[in-house]
Amino acid sequence: MSQIVPILRIGDTLLVSLQGELDDTAVIRVEDQLTREVARTGATGTLIDVSGLSVVDSFIARVIARIVGMTRLLGSEAVVVGIQPAVAITLVELGVPMGHLDTALNAEQGLTLLRRLRANGHRAG
Amino acid sequence: MPTPRNGNRTAADRAAADRLRGLEAMLDAIADYAVITLDAEGRVARWSRGAEALTGHAPAEAIGQPAAMLRTAEDRDAGLPERDLASARATGRCEVEGWRLRGDGRRYWARGVLTAMRDGQGRVTGFVEVTHDATAAMRAETMFRGLLESAPDAIVIVEESGRIALVNRKTEELFGYGRAQLIGHDVEVLVPERFRAQHPALRNGFFAAARARPMGAGLELFAVRRDGSEFPVEISLSPLETDSGILVSAAIRDVTERRDQLRQLRRQRDEILELSTPVIQVWDKVLALPIIGTLDSNRAARLTESLLEKIAERQAEVIILDISGVPTIDTMVAQHLLKTVQAATLMGAVSIMSGVRPETAQAMVHLGIDIGHLRSRSTLRDALQLALQIVRDRAGDGSRAERTVTGEGGL
């Protein structure tokens, strides 16, 4: 209710930026909105920026992993960018399975990676 | 023929003489005390059996002599015998204590009371000195005082009321008070102001269940000097049961030096830890982490932390973990390294391991350590070459399948 998470569209790419202290309902709303938006726009890439999250619990981590899985099913490559050092340590210690994620340090490198992934996807397809 | 009146008097005299004899017999029965009667001038008038036993002088040698005959030459020179008599004459009673001489020349420590006797008009007619041999007690006391005074710690003996009963020299030295300024005062004068209010309750708690133990286990304790300055201390408490109730002896040690050393040791350890986990930028977007020495969990956590922070700070895309300086890789160390790699991957950096020696490789496979798809090179040079290639490829237009490099699987 309290938090509105904007989803930006830049060409073929959607950018969603998670910030502050996300509660469970907010992150589930992002999941719902983002999948609808991917389907509606037919975006081929999604960038999930988490650089604004200083704390990530296992629930939010799982939802983020789920969002990546859903957007891939919808034919869009997804890259998570900007995971903070402390968050990375926490996720490893918690043992949240996020190994299949494509990650990048920042949005710029994320876009480069998306380009590469799209190229691979086209080649594979 | 005596008159009946005279006869009565004679009978009365006889009864008085009997009583006197009885009293004298009683005095002589007191074996442990020397009971010496002196005339008004301080000459021996009566010498009890106890006096004979204690001093070794027969009554014949003593009677008529000045009482000072028993005193040491030093005491006599100092005029102490006369002073004692004057004091007893003035106040009626005087406590006496000091070395006395036996007939054979040996000394004993006498302790007792000198009492003045008065006639009906209040004139002093003589004195009675009752003393006993307190040599053993004096020795014990001397030893106790000697121990107390020579103790390396400040020792403060406290009564149940919280008042200081006794302190030693080291206490004066440490706190800057003279002993007269402490004895009889509350022990709280030695407690810093900010702890003073709660101290009596703690002190009562100790008296309620007194047993030897350190004070404030696990806490940093402080004491305050006369000039108001505080210093860190360690205090051990132990109860002393005496006839006048429980006393507590507190041995107080100034640990300023030790605490400083400890602090310095900690700082050095932190510095060593800092030095032992250097993260080096070897190329644009490439970081190298040479790991030297044994990795324990404390160091591994620190290493992971500093590496990830450097990745964020330098926006590094590739990191090289060089383990040529690690003597042995066991499951624990491997776990630490793999966790570091996983966390770095989550941030979007690729990891390369380098410096794996043949024996290390053998050990890792024997131990069943699975490094997943983590790339490994035997030398740092090869690893750097691979790193540069990865950076080039990632900056490129995506003509290469890069997901294998970014750590597909392996996590």
Coordinates of C-alpha atoms in Angstrom, one line a residue:
Chain A
M1 CA 0.0 0.0 0.0
S2 CA 2.6 2.5 1.1
Q3 CA 5.2 1.9 -1.5
I4 CA 4.8 2.4 -5.2
V5 CA 7.6 0.8 -7.2
P6 CA 7.8 2.4 -10.6
I7 CA 8.7 0.4 -13.7
L8 CA 10.5 2.3 -16.4
R9 CA 10.6 1.2 -20.0
I10 CA 13.7 2.1 -22.1
G11 CA 13.4 0.7 -25.6
D12 CA 13.2 -3.1 -25.3
T13 CA 14.2 -3.1 -21.7
L14 CA 12.2 -2.7 -18.5
L15 CA 13.9 -1.2 -15.4
V16 CA 12.6 -1.7 -11.9
S17 CA 14.4 -0.3 -9.0
L18 CA 13.8 -1.7 -5.5
Q19 CA 14.6 0.7 -2.7
G20 CA 14.4 1.2 1.0
E21 CA 12.8 -1.3 3.2
L22 CA 10.5 -3.4 1.2
D23 CA 7.8 -5.3 3.0
D24 CA 6.4 -8.7 1.8
T25 CA 3.3 -7.3 0.2
A26 CA 5.2 -4.6 -1.7
V27 CA 7.6 -7.1 -3.2
I28 CA 4.7 -9.4 -4.2
R29 CA 3.0 -6.5 -5.9
V30 CA 6.2 -5.8 -7.9
E31 CA 6.2 -9.4 -9.0
D32 CA 2.6 -9.1 -10.2
Q33 CA 3.1 -5.7 -11.9
L34 CA 6.4 -6.6 -13.5
T35 CA 5.1 -9.9 -15.1
R36 CA 2.1 -8.1 -16.5
E37 CA 4.2 -5.3 -17.8
V38 CA 6.7 -7.7 -19.5
A39 CA 3.7 -9.5 -21.1
R40 CA 2.1 -6.2 -22.1
T41 CA 5.2 -4.5 -23.6
G42 CA 6.9 -7.6 -24.9
A43 CA 10.2 -6.3 -23.5
T44 CA 13.1 -8.6 -24.3
G45 CA 15.1 -7.7 -21.2
T46 CA 14.4 -6.8 -17.6
L47 CA 16.8 -5.1 -15.3
I48 CA 16.2 -5.5 -11.6
D49 CA 18.1 -2.9 -9.6
V50 CA 18.6 -3.8 -6.0
S51 CA 21.4 -1.3 -5.2
G52 CA 18.9 0.6 -2.9
L53 CA 18.4 -2.5 -0.7
S54 CA 20.7 -2.6 2.2
V55 CA 18.9 -5.6 3.8
V56 CA 17.4 -8.5 2.0
D57 CA 15.8 -11.4 3.8
S58 CA 15.3 -14.9 2.4
F59 CA 11.7 -14.2 1.5
I60 CA 12.5 -11.1 -0.6
A61 CA 15.5 -13.0 -2.1
R62 CA 13.2 -15.9 -3.1
V63 CA 10.7 -13.5 -4.7
I64 CA 13.4 -11.8 -6.7
A65 CA 14.6 -15.2 -7.9
R66 CA 11.0 -16.0 -8.8
I67 CA 10.5 -12.8 -10.8
V68 CA 13.6 -13.7 -12.8
G69 CA 12.2 -17.2 -13.5
M70 CA 8.8 -15.7 -14.5
T71 CA 10.2 -13.1 -16.9
R72 CA 12.4 -15.7 -18.6
L73 CA 9.2 -17.8 -19.1
L74 CA 7.7 -14.7 -20.7
G75 CA 10.6 -14.6 -23.1
S76 CA 12.5 -11.8 -21.5
E77 CA 16.1 -12.0 -20.1
A78 CA 16.5 -10.7 -16.6
V79 CA 19.6 -9.4 -14.8
V80 CA 19.8 -8.4 -11.2
V81 CA 22.2 -5.5 -10.6
G82 CA 23.8 -3.7 -7.7
I83 CA 23.7 -6.4 -5.0
Q84 CA 25.4 -4.7 -2.0
P85 CA 28.4 -6.5 -0.4
A86 CA 26.6 -7.1 2.9
V87 CA 23.5 -8.4 1.1
A88 CA 25.7 -10.8 -1.0
I89 CA 27.2 -12.2 2.2
T90 CA 23.8 -12.6 3.8
L91 CA 22.4 -14.4 0.8
V92 CA 25.3 -16.8 0.7
E93 CA 25.1 -17.4 4.5
L94 CA 21.3 -17.9 4.3
G95 CA 21.9 -20.4 1.5
V96 CA 19.2 -18.9 -0.7
P97 CA 19.6 -20.6 -4.1
M98 CA 20.3 -17.7 -6.5
G99 CA 23.1 -19.3 -8.5
H100 CA 21.1 -19.3 -11.7
L101 CA 20.7 -15.6 -11.6
D102 CA 22.6 -13.3 -14.0
T103 CA 24.0 -10.5 -12.0
A104 CA 26.0 -7.3 -12.8
L105 CA 27.7 -4.7 -10.7
N106 CA 25.6 -1.7 -12.0
A107 CA 22.9 -0.8 -14.5
E108 CA 25.4 0.0 -17.2
Q109 CA 27.1 -3.4 -17.0
G110 CA 23.7 -5.0 -16.6
L111 CA 22.6 -3.5 -19.9
T112 CA 25.8 -4.8 -21.6
L113 CA 25.1 -8.3 -20.2
L114 CA 21.4 -8.1 -21.3
R115 CA 22.6 -7.4 -24.8
R116 CA 24.9 -10.4 -24.7
L117 CA 22.2 -12.6 -23.3
R118 CA 19.7 -11.5 -26.0
A119 CA 22.3 -12.3 -28.6
N120 CA 22.8 -15.8 -27.1
G121 CA 19.1 -16.3 -26.9
H122 CA 18.7 -15.4 -30.6
R123 CA 21.5 -17.7 -31.5
A124 CA 20.2 -20.5 -29.4
G125 CA 16.7 -19.9 -30.9
Chain B
M1 CA 44.6 -11.7 129.0
P2 CA 43.0 -9.8 126.2
T3 CA 39.8 -8.0 126.8
P4 CA 36.8 -9.4 125.0
R5 CA 37.0 -6.3 122.8
N6 CA 40.7 -7.0 122.2
G7 CA 39.8 -10.6 121.7
N8 CA 37.2 -9.6 119.1
R9 CA 39.8 -7.5 117.3
T10 CA 42.3 -10.4 117.3
A11 CA 39.7 -12.6 115.9
A12 CA 38.9 -10.0 113.2
D13 CA 42.6 -9.6 112.5
R14 CA 43.0 -13.3 112.2
A15 CA 40.1 -13.5 109.8
A16 CA 41.6 -10.7 107.7
A17 CA 45.0 -12.5 107.7
D18 CA 43.2 -15.7 106.6
R19 CA 41.5 -13.8 103.8
L20 CA 44.8 -12.3 102.7
R21 CA 46.5 -15.6 102.7
G22 CA 43.7 -17.0 100.7
L23 CA 44.1 -14.1 98.2
E24 CA 47.8 -14.6 98.0
A25 CA 47.4 -18.3 97.4
M26 CA 45.0 -17.5 94.7
L27 CA 47.5 -15.1 93.1
D28 CA 50.2 -17.7 93.3
A29 CA 47.9 -20.2 91.6
I30 CA 47.7 -18.0 88.5
A31 CA 50.6 -19.6 86.6
D32 CA 50.3 -18.0 83.2
Y33 CA 50.4 -14.4 84.5
A34 CA 53.1 -12.6 86.3
V35 CA 51.4 -10.7 89.2
I36 CA 53.8 -8.1 90.6
T37 CA 53.0 -5.7 93.4
L38 CA 55.0 -2.5 93.6
D39 CA 55.2 0.0 96.3
A40 CA 54.5 3.7 95.7
E41 CA 58.0 4.3 94.5
G42 CA 57.8 1.4 92.0
R43 CA 59.9 -1.1 93.9
V44 CA 58.9 -4.7 93.9
A45 CA 56.9 -5.6 97.1
R46 CA 55.4 -8.9 96.1
W47 CA 56.5 -11.4 93.4
S48 CA 53.9 -14.1 92.5
R49 CA 54.8 -17.7 91.5
G50 CA 53.7 -16.8 88.1
A51 CA 56.2 -13.9 88.0
E52 CA 58.9 -16.3 89.1
A53 CA 58.0 -18.8 86.4
L54 CA 57.8 -16.2 83.7
T55 CA 60.9 -14.1 84.5
G56 CA 63.1 -16.8 86.0
H57 CA 63.8 -14.5 89.0
A58 CA 63.2 -15.9 92.5
P59 CA 61.2 -13.6 94.9
A60 CA 64.3 -13.0 97.0
E61 CA 66.2 -11.5 94.0
A62 CA 63.3 -9.3 93.0
I63 CA 61.7 -7.9 96.2
G64 CA 63.0 -4.4 96.9
Q65 CA 64.3 -4.0 93.4
P66 CA 62.9 -1.3 91.1
A67 CA 60.3 -2.8 88.6
A68 CA 62.5 -1.4 85.8
M69 CA 64.9 -4.4 86.5
L70 CA 62.9 -6.4 84.0
R71 CA 63.0 -3.8 81.3
T72 CA 65.5 -3.7 78.5
A73 CA 68.3 -1.2 78.5
E74 CA 66.7 0.7 75.6
D75 CA 63.4 1.0 77.5
R76 CA 65.2 2.1 80.6
D77 CA 67.2 4.7 78.7
A78 CA 64.1 6.0 77.1
G79 CA 62.5 6.4 80.5
L80 CA 59.6 4.1 79.7
P81 CA 59.3 2.5 83.2
E82 CA 58.8 5.9 84.8
R83 CA 56.4 7.0 82.2
D84 CA 54.3 3.9 82.7
L85 CA 54.2 4.5 86.4
A86 CA 53.3 8.2 85.9
S87 CA 50.6 7.3 83.5
A88 CA 49.1 4.7 85.9
R89 CA 49.3 7.2 88.8
A90 CA 47.5 9.8 86.7
T91 CA 44.8 7.7 85.1
G92 CA 44.6 4.7 87.4
R93 CA 45.5 2.3 84.8
C94 CA 48.0 1.9 82.0
E95 CA 48.4 -0.8 79.3
V96 CA 51.9 -2.1 79.1
E97 CA 53.6 -3.9 76.3
G98 CA 57.2 -4.5 75.4
W99 CA 60.2 -6.7 75.6
R100 CA 61.2 -7.9 79.1
L101 CA 64.4 -9.6 80.3
R102 CA 64.4 -13.0 81.9
G103 CA 66.9 -14.0 84.6
D104 CA 68.9 -16.0 82.0
G105 CA 69.1 -12.9 79.7
R106 CA 66.5 -14.1 77.1
R107 CA 63.7 -11.8 76.2
Y108 CA 60.0 -12.2 76.1
W109 CA 57.2 -9.9 74.9
A110 CA 55.1 -8.9 77.9
R111 CA 51.6 -7.6 77.5
G112 CA 49.3 -6.6 80.4
V113 CA 48.0 -3.8 82.6
L114 CA 49.6 -1.7 85.3
T115 CA 47.0 -0.6 87.9
A116 CA 47.5 2.0 90.7
M117 CA 46.3 1.1 94.2
R118 CA 44.9 3.9 96.4
D119 CA 44.2 4.2 100.1
G120 CA 41.0 5.6 101.6
Q121 CA 42.2 9.2 101.0
G122 CA 42.9 8.5 97.3
R123 CA 46.7 8.5 97.8
V124 CA 48.6 6.0 95.6
T125 CA 50.0 3.4 97.9
G126 CA 51.4 1.1 95.2
F127 CA 50.8 -0.6 91.9
V128 CA 49.9 -4.0 90.6
E129 CA 51.3 -5.2 87.2
V130 CA 49.7 -8.2 85.6
T131 CA 51.4 -9.3 82.5
H132 CA 51.6 -12.5 80.4
D133 CA 54.0 -13.8 77.8
A134 CA 52.7 -12.7 74.4
T135 CA 55.8 -13.5 72.4
A136 CA 54.0 -16.0 70.2
A137 CA 51.1 -13.7 69.5
M138 CA 53.5 -10.8 68.9
R139 CA 55.5 -12.9 66.4
A140 CA 52.3 -13.9 64.6
E141 CA 51.2 -10.3 64.5
T142 CA 54.6 -9.1 63.3
M143 CA 54.5 -11.7 60.6
F144 CA 50.9 -10.7 59.6
R145 CA 51.9 -7.0 59.5
G146 CA 55.1 -7.9 57.6
L147 CA 53.1 -9.8 55.1
L148 CA 50.5 -7.1 54.8
E149 CA 53.1 -4.4 54.4
S150 CA 55.3 -6.2 51.9
A151 CA 52.3 -7.4 49.8
P152 CA 52.6 -6.3 46.1
D153 CA 48.9 -5.4 46.1
A154 CA 47.1 -2.7 48.0
I155 CA 45.2 -4.6 50.7
V156 CA 42.2 -3.0 52.3
I157 CA 40.4 -4.8 55.2
V158 CA 36.8 -3.7 55.5
E159 CA 34.3 -4.3 58.3
E160 CA 30.8 -5.4 57.7
S161 CA 29.6 -1.8 58.2
G162 CA 31.7 -0.8 55.1
R163 CA 34.3 1.0 57.2
I164 CA 38.0 0.4 56.5
A165 CA 39.7 -1.4 59.4
L166 CA 43.2 -1.7 58.1
V167 CA 45.2 -0.8 55.0
N168 CA 48.8 -1.5 54.0
R169 CA 51.6 0.7 52.7
K170 CA 50.9 -0.2 49.1
T171 CA 47.4 1.2 49.6
E172 CA 48.8 4.5 50.7
E173 CA 51.1 4.5 47.7
L174 CA 48.4 3.5 45.2
F175 CA 45.6 5.8 46.4
G176 CA 47.6 8.7 47.7
Y177 CA 46.0 8.7 51.1
G178 CA 47.8 8.4 54.5
R179 CA 46.5 5.4 56.5
A180 CA 44.9 7.7 59.1
Q181 CA 42.8 9.3 56.3
L182 CA 41.4 5.9 55.4
I183 CA 41.0 3.8 58.6
G184 CA 37.5 4.3 60.0
H185 CA 36.1 5.8 56.7
D186 CA 33.8 4.1 54.3
V187 CA 35.5 2.1 51.7
E188 CA 33.5 3.9 49.1
V189 CA 36.0 6.8 49.1
L190 CA 38.1 4.5 46.9
V191 CA 35.2 3.8 44.5
P192 CA 34.7 6.3 41.6
E193 CA 31.8 8.6 42.1
R194 CA 29.7 7.1 39.3
F195 CA 29.7 3.6 41.0
R196 CA 29.5 4.9 44.6
A197 CA 25.8 4.7 44.9
Q198 CA 25.5 1.1 44.0
H199 CA 28.6 -0.1 45.8
P200 CA 27.1 -0.6 49.4
A201 CA 24.4 -3.0 48.0
L202 CA 27.1 -5.1 46.2
R203 CA 29.2 -5.0 49.3
N204 CA 26.4 -6.2 51.5
G205 CA 25.7 -9.0 49.0
F206 CA 29.3 -10.1 49.4
F207 CA 29.1 -10.1 53.2
A208 CA 25.8 -12.1 53.0
A209 CA 27.5 -14.9 51.1
A210 CA 31.2 -14.3 51.7
R211 CA 33.7 -16.5 49.9
A212 CA 37.0 -15.8 48.2
R213 CA 36.4 -14.6 44.7
P214 CA 37.4 -11.9 42.3
M215 CA 35.2 -8.8 42.4
G216 CA 32.9 -8.0 39.4
A217 CA 33.9 -11.0 37.3
G218 CA 34.1 -10.1 33.7
L219 CA 33.7 -6.3 34.4
E220 CA 36.2 -3.6 34.0
L221 CA 36.7 -2.2 37.5
F222 CA 38.0 1.2 38.4
A223 CA 39.3 2.8 41.5
V224 CA 39.8 6.5 42.3
R225 CA 42.8 8.1 43.8
R226 CA 42.8 11.0 46.4
D227 CA 43.4 13.5 43.5
G228 CA 40.3 12.2 41.8
S229 CA 42.1 10.3 39.0
E230 CA 40.8 6.9 38.1
F231 CA 42.7 3.8 37.2
P232 CA 41.7 0.3 36.2
V233 CA 42.0 -2.4 38.8
E234 CA 41.6 -6.0 39.6
I235 CA 40.3 -6.9 43.0
S236 CA 40.2 -10.2 44.8
L237 CA 38.0 -10.5 47.9
S238 CA 38.3 -12.9 50.7
P239 CA 36.5 -13.1 54.0
L240 CA 38.3 -13.2 57.3
E241 CA 36.4 -14.6 60.2
T242 CA 37.3 -12.9 63.5
D243 CA 35.9 -12.7 67.0
S244 CA 34.4 -9.3 66.0
G245 CA 32.6 -10.6 63.0
I246 CA 33.5 -11.1 59.4
L247 CA 36.0 -8.8 57.8
V248 CA 36.7 -8.7 54.1
S249 CA 40.2 -8.3 52.8
A250 CA 40.3 -6.8 49.3
A251 CA 43.6 -7.1 47.4
I252 CA 43.6 -4.4 44.8
R253 CA 46.0 -4.4 41.8
D254 CA 46.6 -1.6 39.4
V255 CA 46.2 -3.1 35.9
T256 CA 46.8 0.1 33.9
E257 CA 49.9 -1.3 32.3
R258 CA 48.4 -4.7 31.6
R259 CA 45.2 -3.1 30.1
D260 CA 47.4 -0.9 27.9
Q261 CA 49.4 -3.9 26.7
L262 CA 46.2 -5.8 26.0
R263 CA 44.8 -2.9 24.0
Q264 CA 48.1 -2.6 22.0
L265 CA 48.0 -6.3 21.4
R266 CA 44.5 -6.1 20.0
R267 CA 45.4 -3.2 17.8
Q268 CA 48.4 -5.1 16.4
R269 CA 46.2 -8.1 15.8
D270 CA 43.7 -5.9 13.8
E271 CA 46.6 -4.4 11.9
I272 CA 48.0 -7.8 11.0
L273 CA 44.5 -8.9 10.0
E274 CA 44.3 -5.8 7.8
L275 CA 47.7 -6.5 6.3
S276 CA 47.0 -10.2 5.8
T277 CA 43.9 -9.5 3.5
P278 CA 45.2 -7.0 0.9
V279 CA 43.1 -6.5 -2.1
I280 CA 45.1 -5.2 -5.1
Q281 CA 43.9 -3.7 -8.2
V282 CA 46.1 -5.3 -10.8
W283 CA 44.3 -4.0 -13.9
D284 CA 41.4 -1.9 -14.9
K285 CA 38.3 -3.8 -13.4
V286 CA 40.5 -6.7 -12.2
L287 CA 41.3 -7.2 -8.5
A288 CA 43.7 -9.7 -7.1
L289 CA 43.6 -11.1 -3.6
P290 CA 46.7 -13.0 -2.6
I291 CA 45.9 -15.1 0.4
I292 CA 48.9 -15.9 2.6
G293 CA 48.9 -18.1 5.7
T294 CA 46.2 -20.1 7.4
L295 CA 42.6 -19.0 7.0
D296 CA 40.5 -19.2 10.1
S297 CA 36.8 -18.3 10.1
N298 CA 37.6 -14.9 11.6
R299 CA 40.1 -14.0 8.9
A300 CA 38.0 -15.5 6.2
A301 CA 35.0 -13.4 7.1
R302 CA 37.2 -10.3 7.1
L303 CA 38.6 -11.3 3.8
T304 CA 35.2 -11.8 2.2
E305 CA 34.1 -8.5 3.5
S306 CA 37.0 -6.4 2.3
L307 CA 37.0 -8.1 -1.1
L308 CA 33.3 -7.4 -1.7
E309 CA 33.6 -3.8 -0.5
K310 CA 36.5 -3.4 -2.9
I311 CA 34.4 -4.9 -5.8
A312 CA 31.7 -2.3 -5.1
E313 CA 34.2 0.5 -4.7
R314 CA 36.2 -0.2 -7.8
Q315 CA 33.4 -1.7 -9.8
A316 CA 35.6 -4.6 -10.6
E317 CA 34.4 -7.3 -12.9
V318 CA 37.0 -10.0 -12.3
I319 CA 38.7 -11.1 -9.2
I320 CA 41.7 -13.4 -8.9
L321 CA 42.0 -15.4 -5.7
D322 CA 45.6 -16.4 -5.4
I323 CA 46.1 -19.3 -2.9
S324 CA 49.7 -20.0 -3.6
G325 CA 50.5 -18.7 -0.1
V326 CA 48.0 -21.0 1.7
P327 CA 49.8 -23.9 3.3
T328 CA 46.9 -26.3 3.3
I329 CA 43.4 -26.3 1.9
D330 CA 41.0 -28.3 4.0
T331 CA 37.2 -28.5 3.7
M332 CA 36.8 -25.5 6.0
V333 CA 39.1 -23.2 4.0
A334 CA 37.5 -24.4 0.8
Q335 CA 34.1 -23.6 2.2
H336 CA 35.2 -20.1 3.0
L337 CA 36.7 -19.6 -0.4
L338 CA 33.6 -20.9 -2.2
K339 CA 31.3 -18.6 -0.1
T340 CA 33.4 -15.7 -1.1
V341 CA 33.2 -16.6 -4.7
Q342 CA 29.4 -17.0 -4.5
A343 CA 29.0 -13.6 -2.9
A344 CA 31.2 -12.0 -5.5
T345 CA 29.2 -13.7 -8.2
L346 CA 25.9 -12.3 -6.8
M347 CA 27.4 -8.9 -7.0
G348 CA 28.2 -9.5 -10.7
A349 CA 32.0 -10.2 -10.6
V350 CA 33.7 -13.3 -12.0
S351 CA 36.2 -15.2 -9.9
I352 CA 39.3 -17.0 -11.0
M353 CA 41.4 -19.1 -8.6
S354 CA 45.2 -19.1 -9.1
G355 CA 48.2 -20.7 -7.5
V356 CA 46.8 -24.1 -7.0
R357 CA 49.8 -26.4 -6.4
P358 CA 49.8 -30.1 -7.4
E359 CA 49.6 -31.2 -3.8
T360 CA 46.7 -28.8 -3.2
A361 CA 44.9 -30.1 -6.2
Q362 CA 45.3 -33.6 -5.0
A363 CA 44.2 -32.8 -1.5
M364 CA 41.1 -31.0 -2.8
V365 CA 40.0 -33.8 -5.0
H366 CA 40.7 -36.4 -2.2
L367 CA 38.6 -34.3 0.2
G368 CA 35.8 -34.2 -2.4
I369 CA 35.8 -30.4 -2.5
D370 CA 33.7 -29.3 -5.4
I371 CA 34.7 -25.9 -6.7
G372 CA 31.9 -26.1 -9.3
H373 CA 32.6 -24.1 -12.4
L374 CA 35.1 -21.8 -10.7
R375 CA 37.9 -21.2 -13.2
S376 CA 41.4 -22.0 -12.0
R377 CA 44.8 -21.3 -13.3
S378 CA 48.1 -22.6 -11.9
T379 CA 49.9 -19.2 -12.0
L380 CA 48.9 -15.7 -11.3
R381 CA 50.2 -14.8 -14.8
D382 CA 47.8 -17.2 -16.5
A383 CA 45.0 -16.0 -14.3
L384 CA 45.6 -12.4 -15.2
Q385 CA 45.6 -13.3 -18.9
L386 CA 42.2 -15.0 -18.5
A387 CA 40.9 -12.1 -16.5
L388 CA 41.8 -9.6 -19.2
Q389 CA 40.2 -11.8 -21.8
I390 CA 37.0 -11.9 -19.8
V391 CA 36.9 -8.1 -19.3
R392 CA 37.4 -7.7 -23.1
D393 CA 34.7 -10.1 -23.9
R394 CA 32.2 -8.6 -21.5
A395 CA 32.9 -5.2 -22.9
G396 CA 32.3 -6.5 -26.4
D397 CA 29.1 -6.9 -28.3
G398 CA 28.1 -10.2 -26.9
S399 CA 29.5 -12.3 -29.7
R400 CA 30.7 -14.9 -27.2
A401 CA 28.6 -17.1 -25.0
E402 CA 29.4 -15.3 -21.7
R403 CA 27.1 -17.1 -19.3
T404 CA 29.6 -19.8 -18.7
V405 CA 32.0 -17.2 -17.5
T406 CA 29.6 -15.4 -15.3
G407 CA 29.4 -18.4 -13.2
E408 CA 26.6 -20.5 -14.6
G409 CA 26.0 -23.3 -12.1
G410 CA 28.8 -23.6 -9.6
L411 CA 26.7 -22.1 -6.9

